[in-house]
PDB file of C-alpha atoms in Angstrom:
ATOM      1  CA  MET A   1       5.730  -1.529 -11.275  1.00  0.00           C
ATOM      2  CA  LEU A   2       4.406  -1.795  -7.018  1.00  0.00           C
ATOM      3  CA  ALA A   3       6.577  -3.806  -4.471  1.00  0.00           C
ATOM      4  CA  ARG A   4       5.702  -4.928  -0.828  1.00  0.00           C
ATOM      5  CA  GLY A   5       6.986  -6.726   1.938  1.00  0.00           C
ATOM      6  CA  GLY A   6      10.680  -8.807   2.236  1.00  0.00           C
ATOM      7  CA  ASP A   7      12.935  -8.053   4.336  1.00  0.00           C
ATOM      8  CA  ILE A   8      15.593  -5.142   4.723  1.00  0.00           C
ATOM      9  CA  GLU A   9      18.293  -6.832   2.224  1.00  0.00           C
ATOM     10  CA  ALA A  10      14.983  -6.927  -0.111  1.00  0.00           C
ATOM     11  CA  GLU A  11      14.707  -3.315  -0.648  1.00  0.00           C
ATOM     12  CA  ALA A  12      17.864  -2.202   0.182  1.00  0.00           C
ATOM     13  CA  LEU A  13      18.348  -4.266  -3.781  1.00  0.00           C
ATOM     14  CA  LEU A  14      15.647  -3.223  -4.931  1.00  0.00           C
ATOM     15  CA  GLN A  15      16.697   0.388  -4.563  1.00  0.00           C
ATOM     16  CA  ARG A  16      19.947  -0.669  -6.016  1.00  0.00           C
ATOM     17  CA  LYS A  17      17.963  -1.564  -9.396  1.00  0.00           C
ATOM     18  CA  GLY A  18      15.970   2.051  -9.446  1.00  0.00           C
ATOM     19  CA  PHE A  19      13.257   1.888  -7.294  1.00  0.00           C
ATOM     20  CA  ILE A  20      12.109   4.371  -4.901  1.00  0.00           C
ATOM     21  CA  PRO A  21      10.720   3.628  -1.011  1.00  0.00           C
ATOM     22  CA  VAL A  22       7.036   5.303   0.097  1.00  0.00           C
ATOM     23  CA  VAL A  23       6.501   5.465   3.649  1.00  0.00           C
ATOM     24  CA  ARG A  24       2.522   6.323   4.864  1.00  0.00           C
ATOM     25  CA  ALA A  25       0.807   5.637   7.771  1.00  0.00           C
ATOM     26  CA  HIS A  26      -0.488   2.238   7.313  1.00  0.00           C
ATOM     27  CA  ASP A  27       1.430   1.180   3.783  1.00  0.00           C
ATOM     28  CA  ARG A  28       4.845   0.875   3.370  1.00  0.00           C
ATOM     29  CA  PHE A  29       6.697  -0.338  -0.450  1.00  0.00           C
ATOM     30  CA  HIS A  30       8.749   0.812  -3.487  1.00  0.00           C
ATOM     31  CA  ARG A  31       7.484   2.152  -6.745  1.00  0.00           C
ATOM     32  CA  LEU A  32       9.849   2.449 -10.172  1.00  0.00           C
ATOM     33  CA  PRO A  33      10.173   6.776 -11.177  1.00  0.00           C
ATOM     34  CA  HIS A  34       8.325   8.842 -12.505  1.00  0.00           C
ATOM     35  CA  GLY A  35       8.745   8.974 -16.380  1.00  0.00           C
ATOM     36  CA  LEU A  36      10.454   5.888 -17.380  1.00  0.00           C
ATOM     37  CA  ASP A  37       8.635   4.080 -20.893  1.00  0.00           C
ATOM     38  CA  VAL A  38       7.347   1.188 -20.431  1.00  0.00           C
ATOM     39  CA  GLU A  39       9.975  -0.881 -21.773  1.00  0.00           C
ATOM     40  CA  GLU A  40      12.729   0.199 -19.358  1.00  0.00           C
ATOM     41  CA  GLU A  41       9.652  -0.803 -16.846  1.00  0.00           C
ATOM     42  CA  VAL A  42       9.351  -4.124 -17.755  1.00  0.00           C
ATOM     43  CA  ARG A  43      13.600  -3.424 -17.953  1.00  0.00           C
ATOM     44  CA  ARG A  44      14.212  -2.803 -14.624  1.00  0.00           C
ATOM     45  CA  ALA A  45      11.378  -5.444 -12.648  1.00  0.00           C
ATOM     46  CA  SER A  46      12.640  -7.799 -14.574  1.00  0.00           C
ATOM     47  CA  ARG A  47      16.329  -6.933 -13.000  1.00  0.00           C
ATOM     48  CA  ALA A  48      15.367  -6.712  -9.952  1.00  0.00           C
ATOM     49  CA  VAL A  49      12.648 -10.266 -10.095  1.00  0.00           C
ATOM     50  CA  ALA A  50      16.228 -12.246 -11.261  1.00  0.00           C
ATOM     51  CA  LEU A  51      18.412 -10.673  -8.433  1.00  0.00           C
ATOM     52  CA  LEU A  52      15.307 -11.272  -5.744  1.00  0.00           C
ATOM     53  CA  THR A  53      14.763 -15.266  -7.034  1.00  0.00           C
ATOM     54  CA  GLY A  54      18.286 -16.038  -7.426  1.00  0.00           C
ATOM     55  CA  LEU A  55      18.526 -15.213  -3.731  1.00  0.00           C
ATOM     56  CA  GLY A  56      16.059 -17.256  -2.699  1.00  0.00           C
ATOM     57  CA  TYR A  57      13.010 -15.187  -2.444  1.00  0.00           C
ATOM     58  CA  HIS A  58       9.555 -15.741  -3.751  1.00  0.00           C
ATOM     59  CA  VAL A  59       8.180 -13.208  -5.523  1.00  0.00           C
ATOM     60  CA  ASP A  60       5.137 -13.519  -6.723  1.00  0.00           C
ATOM     61  CA  HIS A  61       5.550 -10.865 -10.473  1.00  0.00           C
ATOM     62  CA  GLU A  62       3.063 -10.651 -13.955  1.00  0.00           C
ATOM     63  CA  VAL A  63       4.395 -12.641 -16.586  1.00  0.00           C
ATOM     64  CA  ALA A  64       6.090  -9.414 -18.596  1.00  0.00           C
ATOM     65  CA  PHE A  65       8.172  -9.070 -15.490  1.00  0.00           C
ATOM     66  CA  ALA A  66       9.397 -12.361 -15.417  1.00  0.00           C
ATOM     67  CA  PRO A  67      13.518 -12.385 -15.708  1.00  0.00           C
ATOM     68  CA  THR A  68      15.263 -13.434 -18.894  1.00  0.00           C
ATOM     69  CA  ARG A  69      19.012 -14.054 -18.065  1.00  0.00           C
ATOM     70  CA  ARG A  70      20.429 -14.305 -14.474  1.00  0.00           C
ATOM     71  CA  GLU A  71      21.500 -11.341 -11.868  1.00  0.00           C
ATOM     72  CA  LEU A  72      25.135 -10.803  -9.818  1.00  0.00           C
ATOM     73  CA  HIS A  73      24.876  -9.638  -6.658  1.00  0.00           C
ATOM     74  CA  ASP A  74      28.318  -8.235  -5.762  1.00  0.00           C
ATOM     75  CA  LEU A  75      28.682  -7.891  -1.507  1.00  0.00           C
ATOM     76  CA  PRO A  76      27.471  -4.187  -1.128  1.00  0.00           C
ATOM     77  CA  LEU A  77      29.972  -2.064   0.084  1.00  0.00           C
ATOM     78  CA  GLY A  78      28.439  -1.220   2.630  1.00  0.00           C
ATOM     79  CA  ALA A  79      28.040  -4.755   3.482  1.00  0.00           C
ATOM     80  CA  GLN A  80      31.511  -4.787   3.339  1.00  0.00           C
ATOM     81  CA  VAL A  81      31.973  -1.747   6.342  1.00  0.00           C
ATOM     82  CA  ALA A  82      29.969  -3.352   8.460  1.00  0.00           C
ATOM     83  CA  SER A  83      31.614  -6.508   8.342  1.00  0.00           C
ATOM     84  CA  LEU A  84      34.113  -3.569  10.248  1.00  0.00           C
ATOM     85  CA  ALA A  85      31.655  -4.345  12.975  1.00  0.00           C
ATOM     86  CA  GLN A  86      32.238  -8.328  13.036  1.00  0.00           C
ATOM     87  CA  ASP A  87      36.252  -7.635  12.701  1.00  0.00           C
ATOM     88  CA  ILE A  88      35.722  -5.398  16.086  1.00  0.00           C
ATOM     89  CA  ARG A  89      33.646  -8.246  18.024  1.00  0.00           C
ATOM     90  CA  ALA A  90      35.750 -11.299  17.556  1.00  0.00           C
ATOM     91  CA  GLY A  91      38.401  -8.920  17.949  1.00  0.00           C
ATOM     92  CA  GLU A  92      40.585  -9.609  21.660  1.00  0.00           C
ATOM     93  CA  HIS A  93      42.826  -6.959  21.557  1.00  0.00           C
ATOM     94  CA  SER A  94      42.373  -3.093  21.621  1.00  0.00           C
ATOM     95  CA  GLU A  95      44.999  -3.512  18.321  1.00  0.00           C
ATOM     96  CA  ASP A  96      41.706  -4.928  16.093  1.00  0.00           C
ATOM     97  CA  VAL A  97      39.644  -1.957  16.707  1.00  0.00           C
ATOM     98  CA  THR A  98      41.950   0.534  16.331  1.00  0.00           C
ATOM     99  CA  ALA A  99      42.545  -1.925  12.852  1.00  0.00           C
ATOM    100  CA  ALA A 100      38.644  -1.483  12.661  1.00  0.00           C
ATOM    101  CA  LEU A 101      38.607   1.914  12.746  1.00  0.00           C
ATOM    102  CA  THR A 102      41.941   3.482  10.914  1.00  0.00           C
ATOM    103  CA  GLU A 103      39.545   2.060   7.743  1.00  0.00           C
ATOM    104  CA  LEU A 104      37.305   4.534   9.030  1.00  0.00           C
ATOM    105  CA  VAL A 105      38.696   7.506   9.438  1.00  0.00           C
ATOM    106  CA  ALA A 106      41.998   6.650   7.419  1.00  0.00           C
ATOM    107  CA  PRO A 107      43.815  10.393   4.830  1.00  0.00           C
ATOM    108  CA  GLY A 108      42.379   9.640   1.678  1.00  0.00           C
ATOM    109  CA  ASP A 109      40.720   6.681   1.411  1.00  0.00           C
ATOM    110  CA  GLY A 110      39.106   6.340   4.849  1.00  0.00           C
ATOM    111  CA  VAL A 111      35.400   5.808   4.519  1.00  0.00           C
ATOM    112  CA  LEU A 112      33.769   8.659   5.828  1.00  0.00           C
ATOM    113  CA  PRO A 113      36.640  11.195   4.571  1.00  0.00           C
ATOM    114  CA  ALA A 114      34.928   9.010   1.273  1.00  0.00           C
ATOM    115  CA  VAL A 115      31.710  10.028   1.893  1.00  0.00           C
ATOM    116  CA  VAL A 116      32.161  13.741   2.418  1.00  0.00           C
ATOM    117  CA  THR A 117      34.406  12.962  -1.092  1.00  0.00           C
ATOM    118  CA  VAL A 118      30.666  11.522  -2.164  1.00  0.00           C
ATOM    119  CA  LEU A 119      28.473  14.702  -0.536  1.00  0.00           C
ATOM    120  CA  THR A 120      30.390  16.892  -1.920  1.00  0.00           C
ATOM    121  CA  ALA A 121      30.387  15.559  -4.765  1.00  0.00           C
ATOM    122  CA  ALA A 122      26.927  15.384  -4.908  1.00  0.00           C
ATOM    123  CA  ALA A 123      27.053  19.351  -4.423  1.00  0.00           C
ATOM    124  CA  GLU A 124      28.086  20.231  -7.275  1.00  0.00           C
ATOM    125  CA  PHE A 125      26.399  17.954  -9.276  1.00  0.00           C
ATOM    126  CA  LEU A 126      23.159  19.711  -8.097  1.00  0.00           C
ATOM    127  CA  THR A 127      24.070  23.733  -8.229  1.00  0.00           C
ATOM    128  CA  GLY A 128      24.255  23.252 -11.901  1.00  0.00           C
ATOM    129  CA  LEU A 129      19.972  20.937 -12.386  1.00  0.00           C
ATOM    130  CA  GLY A 130      18.703  24.929 -12.449  1.00  0.00           C
ATOM    131  CA  GLN A 131      15.721  24.578 -10.351  1.00  0.00           C
ATOM    132  CA  ASP A 132      15.923  27.658  -8.007  1.00  0.00           C
ATOM    133  CA  ALA A 133      15.323  24.801  -4.634  1.00  0.00           C
ATOM    134  CA  ASP A 134      19.254  23.554  -5.988  1.00  0.00           C
ATOM    135  CA  PRO A 135      21.964  26.021  -4.905  1.00  0.00           C
ATOM    136  CA  HIS A 136      19.884  25.314  -1.132  1.00  0.00           C
ATOM    137  CA  HIS A 137      19.722  21.487  -1.426  1.00  0.00           C
ATOM    138  CA  ALA A 138      23.577  21.495  -2.694  1.00  0.00           C
ATOM    139  CA  ASN A 139      24.325  23.649   0.228  1.00  0.00           C
ATOM    140  CA  ARG A 140      22.800  21.268   2.838  1.00  0.00           C
ATOM    141  CA  LEU A 141      24.505  19.045   0.894  1.00  0.00           C
ATOM    142  CA  ARG A 142      27.957  20.893   1.716  1.00  0.00           C
ATOM    143  CA  GLN A 143      26.808  21.200   5.538  1.00  0.00           C
ATOM    144  CA  LEU A 144      26.132  17.772   5.687  1.00  0.00           C
ATOM    145  CA  GLY A 145      29.644  17.327   4.920  1.00  0.00           C
ATOM    146  CA  GLU A 146      31.026  19.403   7.489  1.00  0.00           C
ATOM    147  CA  TYR A 147      29.332  17.646   9.895  1.00  0.00           C
ATOM    148  CA  ILE A 148      30.114  13.614   8.538  1.00  0.00           C
ATOM    149  CA  GLU A 149      34.222  15.598   8.706  1.00  0.00           C
ATOM    150  CA  ARG A 150      33.306  16.327  12.377  1.00  0.00           C
ATOM    151  CA  VAL A 151      32.674  12.673  13.162  1.00  0.00           C
ATOM    152  CA  GLU A 152      35.560  11.759  11.098  1.00  0.00           C
ATOM    153  CA  ARG A 153      37.591  13.870  13.581  1.00  0.00           C
ATOM    154  CA  GLU A 154      36.149  12.804  16.719  1.00  0.00           C
ATOM    155  CA  VAL A 155      36.273   8.770  15.714  1.00  0.00           C
ATOM    156  CA  GLY A 156      39.515   9.116  14.861  1.00  0.00           C
ATOM    157  CA  GLU A 157      40.423  10.985  18.974  1.00  0.00           C
ATOM    158  CA  TYR A 158      38.978   6.608  20.182  1.00  0.00           C
ATOM    159  CA  ARG A 159      41.019   5.729  17.542  1.00  0.00           C
ATOM    160  CA  ASN A 160      44.076   7.022  18.296  1.00  0.00           C
ATOM    161  CA  ASP A 161      43.192   6.182  21.915  1.00  0.00           C
ATOM    162  CA  PHE A 162      42.707   2.228  21.191  1.00  0.00           C
ATOM    163  CA  ALA A 163      46.166   2.440  19.084  1.00  0.00           C
ATOM    164  CA  ASP A 164      47.635   3.309  22.490  1.00  0.00           C
ATOM    165  CA  ARG A 165      46.802   0.733  24.831  1.00  0.00           C
ATOM    166  CA  HIS A 166      48.167  -1.777  23.747  1.00  0.00           C
ATOM    167  CA  MET A 167      45.338  -4.516  25.721  1.00  0.00           C
ATOM    168  CA  ALA A 168      44.223  -7.522  25.254  1.00  0.00           C
ATOM    169  CA  HIS A 169      40.537  -7.461  26.121  1.00  0.00           C
ATOM    170  CA  PRO A 170      40.149  -9.313  29.900  1.00  0.00           C
ATOM    171  CA  LEU A 171      36.798 -11.308  28.758  1.00  0.00           C
ATOM    172  CA  ARG A 172      37.491 -12.442  24.947  1.00  0.00           C
ATOM    173  CA  THR A 173      41.435 -14.553  26.088  1.00  0.00           C
ATOM    174  CA  PRO A 174      41.529 -17.455  24.794  1.00  0.00           C
ATOM    175  CA  CYS A 175      40.115 -20.547  26.060  1.00  0.00           C
ATOM    176  CA  ALA A 176      42.386 -22.097  28.291  1.00  0.00           C
ATOM    177  CA  PRO A 177      41.735 -26.050  27.288  1.00  0.00           C
ATOM    178  CA  VAL A 178      43.489 -24.706  24.133  1.00  0.00           C
ATOM    179  CA  ALA A 179      46.933 -25.578  23.387  1.00  0.00           C
ATOM    180  CA  ALA A 180      48.647 -21.815  22.556  1.00  0.00           C
ATOM    181  CA  ASN A 181      50.696 -24.321  19.234  1.00  0.00           C
ATOM    182  CA  GLU A 182      47.522 -26.053  18.327  1.00  0.00           C
ATOM    183  CA  ARG A 183      46.025 -25.835  14.488  1.00  0.00           C
ATOM    184  CA  GLU A 184      43.058 -25.943  14.169  1.00  0.00           C
ATOM    185  CA  ALA A 185      42.629 -22.834  18.160  1.00  0.00           C
ATOM    186  CA  SER A 186      40.369 -20.413  17.453  1.00  0.00           C
ATOM    187  CA  VAL A 187      41.483 -16.337  16.964  1.00  0.00           C
ATOM    188  CA  SER A 188      38.123 -15.871  19.955  1.00  0.00           C
ATOM    189  CA  CYS A 189      37.534 -17.878  22.412  1.00  0.00           C
ATOM    190  CA  SER A 190      33.590 -19.479  21.734  1.00  0.00           C
ATOM    191  CA  CYS A 191      33.134 -20.934  25.186  1.00  0.00           C
ATOM    192  CA  PRO A 192      30.730 -19.915  27.601  1.00  0.00           C
ATOM    193  CA  LEU A 193      32.367 -16.880  30.278  1.00  0.00           C
ATOM    194  CA  PRO A 194      32.928 -18.051  33.574  1.00  0.00           C
ATOM    195  CA  ALA A 195      29.901 -18.056  36.255  1.00  0.00           C
ATOM    196  CA  LYS A 196      30.143 -15.002  38.195  1.00  0.00           C
ATOM    197  CA  PRO A 197      30.914 -16.339  42.073  1.00  0.00           C
ATOM    198  CA  PRO A 198      27.347 -15.469  44.273  1.00  0.00           C
ATOM    199  CA  PRO A 199      28.045 -12.313  46.532  1.00  0.00           C
ATOM    200  CA  ALA A 200      29.309 -12.798  49.997  1.00  0.00           C
ATOM    201  CA  ALA A 201      27.050 -13.342  52.955  1.00  0.00           C
ATOM    202  CA  PRO A 202      27.175 -10.249  54.950  1.00  0.00           C
ATOM    203  CA  PRO A 203      27.939 -10.348  58.348  1.00  0.00           C
ATOM    204  CA  PRO A 204      26.329 -11.281  60.902  1.00  0.00           C
ATOM    205  CA  ARG A 205      24.449  -8.315  63.192  1.00  0.00           C
ATOM    206  CA  ARG A 206      26.385  -7.921  66.220  1.00  0.00           C
ATOM    207  CA  ARG A 207      24.139  -7.883  69.018  1.00  0.00           C
TER     208      ARG A 207
END
C-alpha cells in the first residue's frame, strides 16, 4: 500500500502506524515495510485509515482497507514536549522559561537525557544484529548521543541564566484595564502592544 497527500500531522500518524517515508526529486509518499504478508499489510493499512478518518481526514482507499474498529489517538510525546513552547510564548516571567527549559534538561528524567538513553539503547540493539555495517551505525548513534549531551549542557546553562534573572518580561505585563483581583483575568496579556511613538523631528539646521 502507498499513501500520498496529507499534511505533516498525517505523515506523523502514518509513520506511527509503521509506514516508511519515501522522498524523491518530484514525488513524496509513504509505503509499508517490505516483507510483510498480505494479512499484515491489510491490518496496518486498515488501522491507518481508521485513525486518519477518525481525525477528520478524507482518505481514498481500497475496500479491503476499510476500518473494522475505531482507532484512538493519544497525544504524541513530541506534541507534549512542543507544548512547552506554548508555555514560553504565554509566559510573563523568566520563571516561566526556567520551568520549560528544566523539563528539557532535568537530570535523569528530562527530555534530552531521555533522548540520549534511547539512542544508547538503539546502539546496543543494533550491535548484535550481525550485519557488517551495524557496529559502524551503532557507533554513530552513540556519537549522536554524545552531541545531544553537549546540547543538554548548553541548554542547562541558559536555563540557569533564566533562573537567576527573576524578572518579568517588559512587553508581557498584564493589561492595565484588568483589575488585579478579577477572577477571570487572563494569564497573559492579549491586548495589542502599544504603538511606538513617532520619532522626534530633527532640530532645524542653523543657517
